[in-house]
XYZ file of C-alpha atoms in Angstrom:
263
model
C -34.030 -39.374 60.928
C -35.461 -38.967 57.437
C -35.030 -35.205 57.610
C -31.430 -35.633 58.750
C -30.597 -37.881 55.806
C -32.227 -35.458 53.368
C -30.274 -32.527 54.830
C -27.001 -34.456 54.711
C -27.521 -35.489 51.064
C -28.414 -31.889 50.140
C -25.253 -30.583 51.756
C -23.141 -33.196 49.931
C -24.636 -32.202 46.567
C -23.992 -28.525 47.265
C -20.385 -29.311 48.139
C -19.907 -31.317 44.917
C -21.457 -28.503 42.839
C -19.185 -25.918 44.457
C -16.130 -28.069 43.775
C -17.078 -28.518 40.119
C -17.598 -24.787 39.651
C -14.414 -23.807 41.418
C -12.158 -26.304 39.670
C -12.112 -24.772 36.129
C -11.406 -21.243 37.340
C -7.863 -20.171 36.375
C -5.623 -18.634 39.010
C -5.122 -14.892 39.171
C -2.767 -13.660 36.486
C -3.189 -16.724 34.249
C -5.057 -14.770 31.523
C -1.797 -13.765 29.834
C -0.782 -17.390 29.300
C -4.206 -18.487 28.048
C -3.342 -17.604 24.462
C -0.032 -19.447 24.651
C -1.788 -22.457 26.086
C -4.340 -22.434 23.251
C -1.532 -22.196 20.716
C 0.269 -25.070 22.398
C -2.858 -27.221 22.257
C -3.646 -26.315 18.625
C -3.468 -28.943 15.953
C -1.070 -29.041 12.975
C -3.618 -27.503 10.600
C -4.221 -24.511 12.873
C -0.490 -24.019 13.401
C 0.139 -24.166 9.645
C -2.579 -21.552 9.076
C -1.114 -19.294 11.755
C 2.405 -19.608 10.319
C 1.116 -18.730 6.841
C -0.800 -15.740 8.169
C 2.238 -14.570 10.141
C 4.380 -14.658 7.007
C 1.702 -12.760 5.070
C 1.452 -10.143 7.828
C 5.205 -9.549 7.925
C 5.346 -9.288 4.135
C 2.414 -6.862 3.950
C 3.833 -4.647 6.697
C 7.185 -4.564 4.893
C 5.438 -3.360 1.732
C 3.388 -0.800 3.661
C 6.415 0.711 5.386
C 8.510 0.743 2.198
C 5.760 2.371 0.144
C 5.001 4.918 2.837
C 8.661 5.962 2.918
C 9.031 6.103 -0.886
C 5.782 8.029 -1.371
C 6.792 10.510 1.283
C 10.154 11.125 -0.413
C 8.452 11.440 -3.796
C 6.019 14.039 -2.472
C 8.750 16.084 -0.802
C 11.038 16.030 -3.842
C 8.128 16.848 -6.167
C 7.343 19.996 -4.223
C 10.993 21.050 -4.322
C 11.297 20.279 -8.026
C 8.228 22.348 -8.891
C 9.600 25.324 -6.950
C 12.955 25.016 -8.707
C 11.260 24.691 -12.102
C 9.151 27.791 -11.630
C 12.155 29.821 -10.510
C 14.339 28.817 -13.459
C 14.417 30.846 -16.676
C 15.615 28.137 -19.087
C 15.105 24.422 -19.541
C 18.843 23.874 -19.519
C 19.056 25.258 -15.996
C 16.491 22.856 -14.576
C 17.917 19.987 -16.650
C 21.279 20.306 -14.920
C 19.788 20.011 -11.445
C 16.977 17.540 -12.207
C 18.988 14.580 -10.898
C 18.920 16.106 -7.420
C 15.157 15.528 -7.303
C 15.322 11.992 -8.692
C 12.757 10.324 -6.343
C 10.125 12.658 -7.779
C 8.061 11.231 -10.672
C 7.931 14.730 -12.154
C 11.609 14.407 -13.050
C 10.778 11.522 -15.388
C 8.094 13.598 -17.096
C 10.432 16.560 -17.479
C 13.256 14.408 -18.846
C 11.086 12.741 -21.497
C 9.541 15.996 -22.687
C 12.869 17.835 -22.696
C 14.598 15.074 -24.679
C 11.803 15.019 -27.251
C 11.927 18.802 -27.541
C 15.700 18.737 -28.015
C 15.382 16.125 -30.751
C 12.837 18.231 -32.629
C 14.270 21.721 -32.347
C 17.687 21.496 -30.733
C 16.440 23.595 -27.849
C 15.226 26.640 -29.830
C 11.944 27.571 -31.430
C 8.511 26.020 -31.453
C 8.285 22.216 -31.533
C 7.567 20.823 -34.973
C 5.327 18.071 -33.574
C 3.514 19.102 -30.359
C 1.571 15.837 -30.371
C 4.822 13.942 -29.923
C 5.563 15.981 -26.805
C 2.156 15.118 -25.387
C 2.708 11.452 -26.120
C 6.104 11.603 -24.434
C 4.473 13.135 -21.371
C 1.814 10.400 -21.259
C 4.422 7.672 -21.657
C 6.559 9.136 -18.887
C 3.571 9.404 -16.552
C 2.601 5.812 -17.234
C 6.137 4.576 -16.573
C 6.387 6.552 -13.340
C 3.050 5.254 -12.058
C 3.989 1.694 -12.974
C 7.154 1.965 -10.906
C 5.353 3.474 -7.949
C 2.571 0.893 -7.862
C 4.919 -2.091 -7.952
C 4.141 -4.725 -5.268
C 0.864 -3.031 -4.378
C -0.957 -5.970 -5.920
C 0.493 -8.112 -3.145
C -1.352 -5.980 -0.601
C -4.599 -6.493 -2.490
C -3.941 -10.236 -2.692
C -3.178 -10.554 1.013
C -6.213 -8.475 1.931
C -8.418 -10.730 -0.200
C -7.150 -14.170 0.807
C -6.224 -13.682 4.487
C -9.847 -13.898 5.761
C -10.384 -17.062 3.714
C -7.221 -18.636 5.094
C -8.470 -17.815 8.589
C -11.867 -19.232 7.652
C -10.185 -22.465 6.596
C -8.658 -22.729 10.061
C -12.077 -21.960 11.531
C -13.707 -24.794 9.589
C -11.001 -27.234 10.619
C -11.407 -26.159 14.246
C -15.151 -26.795 14.120
C -14.461 -30.198 12.566
C -12.111 -31.016 15.439
C -14.754 -29.889 17.917
C -17.381 -32.228 16.438
C -14.812 -35.001 16.282
C -14.194 -34.520 19.999
C -17.917 -34.772 20.656
C -18.124 -38.001 18.707
C -15.075 -39.465 20.425
C -16.122 -38.757 24.013
C -19.816 -39.364 23.366
C -20.899 -36.463 25.585
C -21.529 -32.782 24.917
C -19.039 -31.386 27.416
C -16.954 -28.245 27.319
C -13.717 -30.226 27.421
C -14.708 -32.050 24.257
C -15.314 -28.929 22.150
C -12.930 -26.420 23.759
C -9.764 -27.264 21.737
C -11.559 -27.094 18.394
C -13.401 -23.891 19.274
C -10.180 -22.239 20.440
C -8.468 -23.112 17.154
C -11.418 -21.688 15.222
C -11.392 -18.416 17.151
C -7.619 -17.942 16.929
C -7.417 -18.503 13.171
C -10.423 -16.262 12.528
C -8.893 -13.419 14.539
C -5.500 -13.912 12.865
C -7.053 -13.680 9.404
C -8.741 -10.389 10.285
C -5.582 -8.981 11.875
C -3.653 -9.676 8.671
C -6.330 -8.497 6.229
C -7.375 -5.189 7.804
C -3.986 -3.383 7.609
C -3.473 -4.666 4.064
C -6.853 -3.279 2.956
C -6.196 0.093 4.575
C -2.702 0.345 3.104
C -3.836 -0.624 -0.396
C -6.675 1.913 -0.413
C -4.468 4.707 0.899
C -1.656 4.041 -1.576
C -4.107 3.785 -4.465
C -5.489 7.208 -3.565
C -1.965 8.614 -3.393
C -1.196 7.182 -6.839
C -4.195 9.002 -8.269
C -2.881 12.219 -6.743
C 0.561 11.667 -8.261
C -1.037 10.962 -11.634
C -2.960 14.229 -11.500
C 0.162 16.143 -10.497
C 2.154 14.677 -13.379
C -0.567 15.612 -15.862
C -0.704 19.163 -14.509
C 3.075 19.474 -14.584
C 3.238 18.169 -18.161
C 0.744 20.799 -19.305
C 2.640 23.499 -17.433
C 5.920 22.397 -18.999
C 4.460 22.358 -22.510
C 3.038 25.828 -21.988
C 6.402 27.065 -20.727
C 8.127 25.640 -23.815
C 5.668 27.345 -26.158
C 5.905 30.674 -24.356
C 9.702 30.549 -24.330
C 9.813 29.681 -28.027
C 7.430 32.477 -28.987
C 9.369 35.053 -26.992
C 12.645 34.282 -28.778
C 13.630 36.859 -31.466
C 13.508 35.728 -35.053
C 16.718 37.521 -36.111
C 17.977 34.894 -38.572
C 14.731 35.084 -40.556
C 14.927 38.891 -40.824
C 18.510 38.767 -42.108
C 17.542 36.117 -44.643
C 14.761 38.336 -45.976
C 17.170 41.253 -46.354
C 19.591 39.158 -48.331
C 16.792 38.106 -50.667
C 15.799 41.752 -51.217
C 19.305 42.686 -52.266
């Protein structure tokens, strides 16, 4: 009889263990709603962190898409403007069609240098102050780069603070987990699961927001350096073209003046 009682108690314990293991298993297909369930069970701090990160993500993606479109137009129009500039024979010809390539930062450089040259010489002859032309080119390049890099600092800010905002949610989730342990007085999975889920969700959200912002900021910064180099090269090419055109012009008025003095 003793053996029968031992066998019966063993079978009862096995049945209880099987029931405990089978109870927490989610039904098939419930994995898709697990995230929604964790969000529904999250506390107000975690929800506030997620809302803030969502707003930051939408804002950063708006900047990324807008800058990608504007930089692409600027690159295309710059290539077209350079081809038109090299085909033209006079500055007046390219000045009349420069507005067609307005998204290009090279147009700003050309306009500033051309206006300074017109003020000095009226469009003919060597410039009286070449240093002023170089300063005009540097000023135009700086203005163009300042316009192009507007709102890029927001990407850097979001990339820097998003992981820390997610970390704040992580810390609050861990605090909730320990609070659950202290409330129930037992180290069970049900006591720590809500806090741990909040911590994991906010950590992942912070990384999801920060990574695209970092990539976009680095890529756009590299593109700005390329545009800066192109504007410097174009300014030097334009100054050289002005000098060559001025030196190739005939000095007929000076010859006539000398003849009059001889007579």
